[in-house]
Amino acid sequence: MTTTLATESLRLDVDGRVLVDVLDLRIVDGEVWAVIGPNGAGKSTLLRTLAGLRAPDGGAVQLDGRDLATYRPRELARRRGFLPQSVVDAFSLTVWDAVAAARHPHLPFWHWGDDGDDTTRRALALFELEALADRDVTTLSGGERQRVNIAALFAQDVAFLLLDEPLSSLDLHQQMKVLHALERTAVREERAIVYSVHDINLAARHATHAILLDGQGHAIAGDIATVITSDHLSAAFHHPIHGVDIDGERFFRAGRLTDTTP
Amino acid sequence: MRQGDTHRRIPRNATFASAMRVWAVMLVVAAVVAFACLLCGSGEVRLDDAWAALWTDADTPARAIVRELRIPRTIAAFGVGGLLAMSGCLMQVLVRNPLADPYTLGLSGGAAVGALGAMLAGAGAFWIAAGAASGALLACLAVFVLAHRELLSRQRAGQRDDATDLILTGVMLAAGSGAIVSMMLVLAPDRNLRGMLFWMMGDLSGVSWWGLPVLCLLVGLLFVVPLGRQLNLLARGEESASALGVRPGAVKAAIFVVSSIATAVAVTTAGTIGFVGLVVPHALRRVIGNDQRVLVPASAIGGGTLVMIADTASRVVADPIQLPVGAVMAVIGVPTFLFLLARRR
């Protein structure tokens, strides 16, 4: 079964400021989308809107042809998962419990929520968290906590994964692990991934499509090669960004500021 | 323990069987404590007389004291403690802050203003209870309206974390009612003063509807326990909870209502008894972990047990004078809390 997340002339406002004026998207399974743009351009707002956690300020978001607002929260939680930018834990709980809790939408109301779940175990294994299973999440480092929350998203076992800056605070090895896991699950298990990221080069290498926001109403969405170009990037970031070819791969680097000496 | 895992282990409590074991052990302890409380008391009744009075129908003075005074009082103490600990536990999830309890959110302050106002007016027991209940509920309503406007709106999971607002509003309400209470105490005629002070510090003597707290506790638990999984998710944050299919607004409203009613009933029965709602969930969290499915009922049992002990101590320590149970509770609670906090570092 193919799943589609589509927007029709989506508009996003924050405090009367138009972040995205018109955005038409069609995300289907097997695709990996990177959301890029300067600070405050609306990356998180877009992800939260696509997740149905926030109503669009104009236009519509549809999951499988049905408006997101018509889904019951539990129903939606069985179809799409969302990783917030930060999860701050006020209370102690084990890594295992944090990941297993994400099985919630799949369990009936009266279900206690049992131990020994294979999906939970696989999610922990995928992000090398078995050794940490009994640790208290509040004692973990930022990167470990981030992996726990990504593992929880995998335990939720949904067709659409929306991740708000999943790579922040991860070391290089873990960044590659997470990107690999995302790309792999998109292709092998026919899921659709949307993640926001600051590193343009990572996005260019680990996504099939991209959405570039400039925070002033313009949004470009489409195939990665057509969206991520020096011209588009320079315009969106208001900064000269050049493409450099190294070993046949294109890298982007920001130009040094020359108008003032450091 | 795994190699390299030098950190403190916290228990994982995922299975229903392990939860049942925890509850069963705590219930047995509560039952033993309850019997001890029935047997201990002022010097006039000896232990063996009290024991005999429990089982015989012989019409002795000991039997009258045990059956008509101690049993109702012990049951009321259990119910009140359970209600306070349960609502403390729920409020800590509600505001995602381990420092929340019915007292820090200003509910007891409102109740005190209501009850002392009735006492100042020279009203009877019924109106004092009514004053306490309406004071507590009014304070709830005030916290609710001032800090939690979006609880009512249909907005799906606001990004803003309003926990700080809620707790600050509660602290302000508590401070405001504290001021009103001290004014009332100054204005009160001398003959009312002692009763007012005792009410403020918690008093279980002469409890009239002694079965009510336990009944409310049972109803409250039956309502809250099925929400356990959702409470666990909510404790980790609203955003992630709503992404997992929880309606944060609905669940928060439900636990707010339950904990407010629980507090109102407890305060109406016994006056202000602090620290139960704060200390019991905290202490249990250290021992059995922070799984709300297990923790909420366990807090209720633990809170009940603790207040039974505190109430008996208040009767026995300075016999024949009865100490206010709230003060005894604070004497037990503060060092326990500090010890737990210090051991954590």
XYZ file of C-alpha atoms in Angstrom:
607
model
C 0.000 0.000 0.000
C 1.433 3.362 -0.894
C 1.040 6.173 1.560
C 1.000 9.796 0.569
C 1.372 12.954 2.582
C 0.327 15.932 0.489
C -0.138 19.628 1.053
C -2.213 21.985 -1.038
C -1.166 25.629 -1.063
C -0.047 25.307 2.538
C 0.543 28.600 4.321
C 2.398 28.952 7.622
C 2.254 32.079 9.790
C 3.935 32.686 13.100
C 2.888 35.810 14.985
C 1.530 37.409 11.849
C 4.750 36.790 9.915
C 4.312 34.671 6.801
C 6.963 31.954 6.833
C 5.654 29.912 3.952
C 3.174 31.408 1.537
C 2.313 28.612 -0.863
C 3.704 25.115 -0.593
C 2.507 22.156 -2.606
C 4.061 18.901 -1.556
C 3.565 15.270 -2.361
C 5.602 12.905 -0.236
C 5.274 9.193 -0.913
C 6.900 6.213 0.728
C 10.449 5.385 -0.188
C 11.363 9.048 -0.270
C 13.635 10.870 2.149
C 13.032 14.597 2.394
C 15.393 17.076 4.000
C 14.045 20.398 5.236
C 16.660 23.118 5.148
C 16.660 26.845 5.719
C 18.065 29.562 7.970
C 17.220 29.885 11.666
C 13.616 30.817 12.254
C 12.621 30.039 8.685
C 9.846 27.731 9.870
C 11.432 24.289 9.631
C 9.987 23.171 12.949
C 6.661 24.823 12.226
C 6.458 23.001 8.898
C 7.293 19.647 10.480
C 4.775 20.126 13.267
C 2.130 21.101 10.735
C 2.876 18.040 8.613
C 2.630 15.944 11.782
C -0.822 17.339 12.492
C 0.288 18.841 15.797
C -0.538 22.305 14.561
C -3.279 23.440 12.218
C -2.138 24.955 8.897
C -2.699 28.702 8.616
C -3.964 28.239 5.098
C -4.406 25.385 2.659
C -4.591 21.764 3.706
C -2.453 18.794 4.722
C -3.715 15.395 3.669
C -2.567 11.942 4.652
C -3.720 9.320 2.174
C -6.225 11.735 0.706
C -7.829 12.542 4.038
C -7.425 15.849 5.837
C -5.156 15.510 8.883
C -7.652 17.295 11.124
C -10.190 14.508 10.577
C -7.892 11.855 12.072
C -8.305 10.880 15.709
C -5.000 11.381 17.580
C -4.489 7.650 18.142
C -5.295 6.840 14.547
C -2.773 9.421 13.414
C -0.185 8.098 15.853
C -0.357 4.694 14.155
C 0.454 6.304 10.797
C 3.005 8.996 11.538
C 5.636 9.630 14.147
C 7.226 12.897 15.171
C 10.523 13.589 16.913
C 10.450 16.981 18.653
C 13.570 19.095 18.598
C 14.147 18.502 22.289
C 12.582 16.240 24.867
C 13.384 17.433 28.367
C 12.821 14.744 30.969
C 11.800 16.050 34.368
C 11.579 12.554 35.851
C 13.811 9.525 35.832
C 12.882 6.581 33.682
C 14.836 3.810 32.014
C 15.878 3.849 28.387
C 13.835 0.707 27.883
C 10.703 2.318 29.280
C 11.221 5.462 27.204
C 11.396 3.408 24.004
C 8.680 0.910 24.945
C 6.268 3.755 25.762
C 6.164 4.588 22.058
C 4.172 1.385 21.477
C 1.225 3.189 23.081
C -0.839 3.908 19.934
C -0.779 0.228 18.943
C -2.108 -1.058 22.253
C -5.780 -1.194 23.229
C -6.943 1.214 25.948
C -7.066 -1.399 28.705
C -3.736 -2.982 27.809
C -1.164 -2.724 30.574
C 1.647 -2.237 28.052
C 3.795 -5.295 28.413
C 7.476 -6.004 28.489
C 9.246 -8.191 25.975
C 8.175 -6.467 22.801
C 10.160 -7.360 19.686
C 9.650 -4.007 18.014
C 11.092 -2.258 21.056
C 14.029 -4.658 21.153
C 14.805 -4.147 17.460
C 14.638 -0.370 17.810
C 17.098 -0.478 20.707
C 19.439 -2.755 18.778
C 19.307 -0.543 15.702
C 20.759 2.389 17.607
C 23.210 0.379 19.749
C 21.237 1.073 22.914
C 20.957 -2.431 24.394
C 23.778 -1.771 26.827
C 21.997 1.362 28.019
C 18.568 -0.259 28.368
C 18.516 -0.039 32.154
C 20.086 3.389 32.412
C 18.165 6.406 33.607
C 17.500 8.739 30.653
C 18.176 11.810 32.769
C 21.782 10.650 33.301
C 22.516 10.168 29.589
C 24.462 12.582 27.439
C 22.591 14.755 24.963
C 23.533 12.551 22.031
C 22.559 9.335 23.806
C 19.214 10.852 24.724
C 18.683 11.869 21.113
C 19.318 8.258 20.028
C 16.825 7.036 22.625
C 14.172 9.324 21.208
C 14.925 8.283 17.633
C 14.743 4.642 18.719
C 11.372 5.409 20.275
C 10.225 6.786 16.924
C 11.239 3.503 15.274
C 9.446 1.543 17.986
C 6.307 3.499 17.156
C 6.510 1.686 13.808
C 4.804 4.146 11.476
C 4.771 4.806 7.746
C 5.690 8.491 8.063
C 8.605 9.626 10.172
C 8.993 13.334 10.801
C 12.147 14.337 12.632
C 13.038 17.807 13.836
C 16.837 18.066 13.746
C 17.549 14.421 14.522
C 21.285 14.912 13.994
C 21.843 17.713 16.467
C 24.165 16.665 19.301
C 25.114 13.375 17.636
C 28.731 12.515 16.911
C 29.787 11.824 13.328
C 29.485 8.050 13.612
C 26.016 8.297 15.126
C 24.946 10.874 12.526
C 25.851 8.378 9.807
C 24.116 5.553 11.711
C 20.914 7.539 12.024
C 20.960 8.695 8.404
C 21.686 5.160 7.277
C 18.849 3.782 9.385
C 16.479 6.396 8.004
C 17.417 5.802 4.372
C 17.338 2.057 4.834
C 13.918 2.004 6.440
C 12.607 4.318 3.717
C 13.729 1.978 0.966
C 13.310 -1.448 2.538
C 10.203 -0.901 4.600
C 8.565 1.619 2.299
C 8.337 4.484 4.697
C 8.568 8.183 4.063
C 11.035 10.302 6.009
C 11.069 14.047 6.488
C 13.834 15.550 8.605
C 15.170 19.010 9.178
C 18.905 19.544 9.197
C 21.430 22.376 9.262
C 24.222 20.692 7.373
C 23.517 21.208 3.684
C 26.126 18.665 2.632
C 24.530 15.959 4.745
C 21.166 16.818 3.258
C 22.537 16.739 -0.259
C 24.015 13.294 0.298
C 21.313 11.649 2.404
C 18.011 12.696 0.932
C 16.117 12.111 -2.255
C 14.144 15.341 -2.024
C 14.435 18.648 -0.259
C 12.360 21.577 0.926
C 14.243 24.860 1.101
C 12.645 27.612 3.172
C 13.849 31.202 3.286
C 11.554 32.360 6.079
C 10.036 35.095 3.958
C 7.288 33.132 2.328
C 9.258 31.412 -0.389
C 9.614 27.679 -0.356
C 11.160 25.444 -2.981
C 10.367 21.748 -2.874
C 11.304 18.900 -5.122
C 14.066 16.608 -6.238
C 17.282 17.104 -4.261
C 19.365 18.060 -7.299
C 16.931 20.701 -8.471
C 16.440 22.259 -5.021
C 19.966 22.283 -3.629
C 21.869 24.557 -5.964
C 24.217 27.448 -5.225
C 21.695 29.953 -6.509
C 18.789 28.683 -4.426
C 20.925 28.297 -1.296
C 22.527 31.723 -1.619
C 19.119 33.320 -2.028
C 17.535 31.465 0.916
C 20.406 31.999 3.349
C 21.250 35.549 2.163
C 24.822 34.464 1.992
C 27.048 33.427 -0.894
C 27.180 29.631 -0.991
C 29.361 28.005 -3.626
C 29.370 24.487 -4.953
C 32.739 22.734 -5.107
C 33.300 19.411 -6.843
C 35.504 16.982 -4.950
C 36.010 13.480 -6.345
C 32.955 13.917 -8.498
C 30.724 14.852 -5.574
C 29.349 18.331 -5.114
C 29.973 20.047 -1.783
C 28.674 23.410 -0.660
C 30.637 25.940 1.303
C 29.653 29.302 2.637
C 31.739 32.214 1.425
C 33.844 34.097 3.932
C 32.485 37.480 4.973
C 34.720 40.066 3.335
C 33.012 43.366 4.154
C 34.629 43.576 7.608
C 37.882 42.137 8.925
C 37.453 39.726 11.829
C 25.036 -5.244 36.592
C 26.560 -4.675 33.228
C 30.158 -3.809 32.862
C 30.841 -0.107 32.937
C 27.369 0.614 34.183
C 28.339 2.515 37.282
C 25.164 4.562 37.367
C 22.398 4.029 39.853
C 19.962 1.493 38.504
C 16.374 2.523 38.511
C 13.817 -0.222 38.464
C 11.921 -1.110 35.362
C 8.377 -1.889 36.228
C 6.772 -2.825 33.012
C 4.852 -5.954 33.888
C 1.483 -6.095 35.538
C 2.615 -8.953 37.776
C 5.470 -6.939 39.262
C 3.112 -4.033 39.865
C 0.700 -6.337 41.657
C 3.537 -7.592 43.839
C 4.511 -4.043 44.798
C 0.918 -3.137 45.644
C 0.341 -6.353 47.577
C 3.422 -5.850 49.744
C 2.425 -2.258 50.426
C -1.141 -3.285 51.312
C 0.147 -5.861 53.789
C 2.357 -3.222 55.395
C -0.612 -0.844 55.498
C -2.765 -3.485 57.200
C -0.099 -4.213 59.813
C 0.335 -0.496 60.486
C -3.445 -0.087 60.748
C -3.627 -2.790 63.442
C -0.740 -1.205 65.326
C -2.545 2.136 65.168
C -5.692 0.596 66.601
C -3.748 -0.899 69.496
C -1.655 2.131 70.379
C -3.094 5.213 71.948
C -3.458 7.109 75.118
C -2.405 5.289 78.306
C -5.889 4.596 79.604
C -6.365 1.630 77.294
C -3.748 -1.102 77.625
C -2.534 -2.985 74.561
C -4.130 -6.305 75.504
C -7.424 -4.591 76.321
C -7.401 -2.932 72.918
C -6.590 -6.257 71.252
C -9.440 -7.961 73.119
C -11.787 -5.108 72.265
C -11.202 -5.708 68.574
C -12.506 -9.259 68.717
C -15.051 -9.465 71.533
C -18.483 -8.037 71.897
C -18.103 -7.507 75.622
C -19.207 -4.008 76.482
C -16.029 -2.542 77.921
C -14.779 1.068 77.869
C -11.832 -0.135 75.782
C -14.217 -1.494 73.183
C -15.993 1.829 72.913
C -12.711 3.691 72.500
C -11.302 1.295 69.916
C -14.447 0.803 67.890
C -15.947 4.254 68.062
C -12.869 6.435 68.114
C -9.812 4.614 66.825
C -11.276 2.633 63.933
C -13.006 5.593 62.289
C -9.998 7.785 62.903
C -7.535 5.281 61.451
C -9.687 4.701 58.383
C -10.040 8.447 57.884
C -6.280 8.887 58.283
C -5.613 6.250 55.625
C -8.121 7.824 53.246
C -6.838 11.358 53.732
C -3.211 10.337 53.302
C -4.047 8.309 50.233
C -5.963 11.160 48.640
C -3.217 13.685 49.309
C -0.445 11.437 48.006
C -2.454 10.478 44.928
C -3.215 14.063 44.034
C 0.374 15.076 44.699
C 1.543 12.372 42.336
C -0.947 13.441 39.649
C -0.115 17.121 39.997
C 3.577 16.387 39.580
C 2.804 14.814 36.227
C 0.412 17.623 35.373
C 2.988 20.361 35.791
C 5.971 18.115 34.982
C 7.648 19.323 38.116
C 8.512 17.083 41.061
C 7.896 19.974 43.468
C 4.179 20.208 42.799
C 1.617 19.047 45.328
C -1.812 20.231 46.507
C -0.080 22.717 48.782
C 2.378 24.246 46.362
C -0.478 24.736 43.885
C -2.370 26.800 46.440
C -5.312 24.450 46.942
C -4.812 24.047 50.662
C -4.421 27.797 51.047
C -7.820 28.330 49.474
C -9.301 25.643 51.693
C -7.786 27.243 54.796
C -9.285 30.630 53.923
C -12.702 29.024 53.445
C -12.602 26.943 56.621
C -11.122 29.603 58.882
C -13.573 32.136 57.500
C -16.406 29.841 58.561
C -14.812 29.371 61.993
C -14.373 33.107 62.390
C -18.064 33.531 61.673
C -18.714 30.993 64.415
C -20.285 28.470 62.069
C -20.731 24.772 62.854
C -18.836 21.742 61.593
C -20.889 21.442 58.429
C -20.177 24.986 57.322
C -16.504 24.663 58.166
C -16.330 21.613 55.899
C -18.323 23.406 53.225
C -16.030 26.414 53.543
C -12.925 24.244 53.162
C -14.307 22.393 50.153
C -15.450 25.514 48.357
C -12.189 27.280 49.185
C -10.160 24.428 47.706
C -12.301 24.219 44.597
C -12.243 27.998 44.128
C -8.457 27.976 44.373
C -8.393 25.186 41.767
C -10.620 27.188 39.517
C -8.414 30.244 39.938
C -5.255 28.265 39.068
C -7.110 26.685 36.198
C -8.340 29.961 34.716
C -5.223 32.016 35.361
C -2.557 29.610 34.230
C -4.322 27.114 32.079
C -6.511 28.886 29.621
C -5.396 26.586 26.844
C -6.507 23.540 28.758
C -9.972 24.497 27.617
C -9.190 25.455 24.053
C -9.211 22.828 21.357
C -5.723 23.675 20.284
C -3.696 20.540 19.705
C -0.668 20.601 21.961
C 0.662 24.100 22.198
C 4.387 24.353 21.901
C 4.561 26.543 24.981
C 5.277 24.832 28.250
C 2.957 26.352 30.806
C 4.179 24.331 33.796
C 6.058 27.295 35.225
C 2.985 29.513 34.928
C 0.913 26.962 36.765
C 3.296 26.519 39.656
C 3.943 30.261 40.002
C 0.209 30.934 40.057
C -0.131 28.300 42.765
C 2.687 29.768 44.826
C 1.146 33.236 44.531
C -2.281 31.943 45.557
C -0.731 30.157 48.521
C 1.075 33.332 49.578
C -2.119 35.376 49.195
C -4.190 32.953 51.239
C -1.428 32.780 53.821
C -1.758 36.544 54.272
C -5.541 36.368 54.569
C -5.235 33.520 57.071
C -2.854 35.471 59.296
C -5.219 38.448 59.230
C -8.080 36.180 60.236
C -5.997 34.726 63.073
C -5.279 38.214 64.394
C -8.937 39.194 64.211
C -10.223 35.944 65.724
C -11.497 35.954 69.312
C -9.368 33.928 71.702
C -11.854 31.116 72.165
C -11.793 30.304 68.421
C -8.044 30.552 68.074
C -7.082 27.078 69.232
C -9.552 25.372 66.896
C -8.357 27.460 63.974
C -4.714 26.693 64.624
C -5.440 22.980 64.907
C -7.401 23.015 61.682
C -4.521 24.726 59.920
C -2.036 22.153 61.142
C -4.270 19.214 60.380
C -6.521 17.472 62.837
C -8.140 14.067 62.598
C -9.906 14.061 65.957
C -13.666 14.175 65.726
C -13.809 13.243 62.050
C -17.441 12.985 61.057
C -17.646 11.334 57.641
C -14.798 8.901 58.168
C -15.645 6.574 55.294
C -15.781 9.295 52.657
C -12.025 9.729 52.008
C -11.443 6.001 51.428
C -14.452 5.827 49.133
C -13.262 8.831 47.119
C -9.774 7.343 46.984
C -11.105 4.124 45.462
C -13.216 5.942 42.886
C -10.330 8.249 42.018
C -7.893 5.371 41.562
C -10.326 3.419 39.391
C -10.624 6.473 37.198
C -6.927 7.314 37.003
C -5.196 3.935 36.787
C -6.430 3.118 33.261
C -4.861 6.412 32.155
C -1.455 5.206 33.388
C 0.197 4.765 30.005
C -0.976 8.175 28.884
C 0.302 9.718 32.124
C 3.699 8.160 31.473
C 3.807 9.738 28.029
C 2.588 13.077 29.333
C 5.328 13.079 31.965
C 7.872 13.109 29.122
C 6.350 16.193 27.515
C 3.203 17.284 25.780
C 4.623 17.496 22.310
C 5.890 13.941 22.177
C 2.789 12.672 24.007
C 0.429 14.178 21.478
C 2.555 12.822 18.645
C 1.892 9.404 20.183
C -1.848 9.848 20.145
C -2.529 11.259 23.604
C -4.935 14.182 23.861
C -2.925 16.228 26.361
C -5.740 18.678 27.018
C -8.262 15.983 27.867
C -5.906 13.945 30.047
C -4.631 17.018 31.861
C -8.157 18.242 32.508
C -9.119 14.816 33.842
C -6.201 14.558 36.253
C -6.675 18.165 37.328
C -10.306 17.512 38.229
C -9.516 14.237 40.027
C -6.666 15.694 42.048
C -8.635 18.826 42.938
C -11.607 16.844 44.209
C -9.272 14.501 46.075
C -7.563 17.438 47.762
C -10.869 19.089 48.591
C -12.150 15.906 50.252
C -8.910 15.395 52.182
C -8.742 18.984 53.376
C -12.407 19.000 54.315
C -11.908 15.886 56.438
C -8.678 16.680 58.204
C -7.587 20.258 57.628
C -4.211 21.029 56.137
C -1.700 18.199 56.273
C 1.359 19.096 54.242
C 4.238 17.066 52.837
C 2.275 13.886 52.139
C 1.675 14.810 48.517
C 5.291 15.823 48.098
C 7.229 13.266 50.123
C 5.372 10.049 49.367
C 5.525 10.078 45.546
C 9.124 11.280 45.741
C 10.249 8.567 48.112
C 8.408 5.856 46.175
C 9.891 7.056 42.907
C 13.333 6.332 44.333
C 12.304 2.818 45.266
C 9.905 1.601 42.589
C 10.664 3.930 39.699
C 8.586 6.528 37.932
C 6.084 4.376 36.117
C 2.768 6.155 36.752
C 0.820 2.922 36.261
C 2.512 1.559 39.394
C 3.309 4.790 41.159
C -0.162 6.329 41.466
C -1.786 3.415 43.357
C 1.434 2.836 45.311
C 1.474 6.492 46.377
C -2.107 6.204 47.532
C -1.300 3.207 49.740
C 1.970 4.707 50.962
C 0.397 8.065 51.741
C -2.381 6.384 53.686
C 0.128 4.353 55.696
C 2.253 7.387 56.466
C -0.654 9.498 57.728
C -1.872 6.600 59.888
C 1.571 6.493 61.497
C 1.716 10.267 61.877
C -1.758 10.373 63.403
C -0.940 7.646 65.916
C 2.287 9.410 66.804
C 0.333 12.618 67.329
C -1.903 10.787 69.808
C 0.843 8.917 71.644
C 3.899 11.157 71.835
C 2.645 13.851 74.207
C -0.219 11.887 75.730
C -2.637 13.067 77.101
C -2.179 16.126 74.872
C -2.828 15.508 71.172
C -0.420 17.119 68.759
C -1.615 18.384 65.376
C -1.046 15.628 62.799
C 0.134 18.125 60.185
C 2.991 19.206 62.430
C 3.919 15.580 63.178
C 3.805 14.875 59.464
C 6.226 17.721 58.832
C 8.576 16.428 61.540
C 8.587 12.995 59.871
C 8.467 14.294 56.325
C 11.133 16.967 56.208
C 14.103 14.828 57.342
C 12.970 11.907 55.159
C 12.815 14.162 52.179
C 16.184 15.752 52.870
C 17.758 12.331 53.399
C 16.422 11.065 50.086
C 17.583 14.187 48.331
C 21.065 13.998 49.833
C 21.512 10.324 48.963
C 20.725 11.064 45.352
C 23.782 13.264 44.894
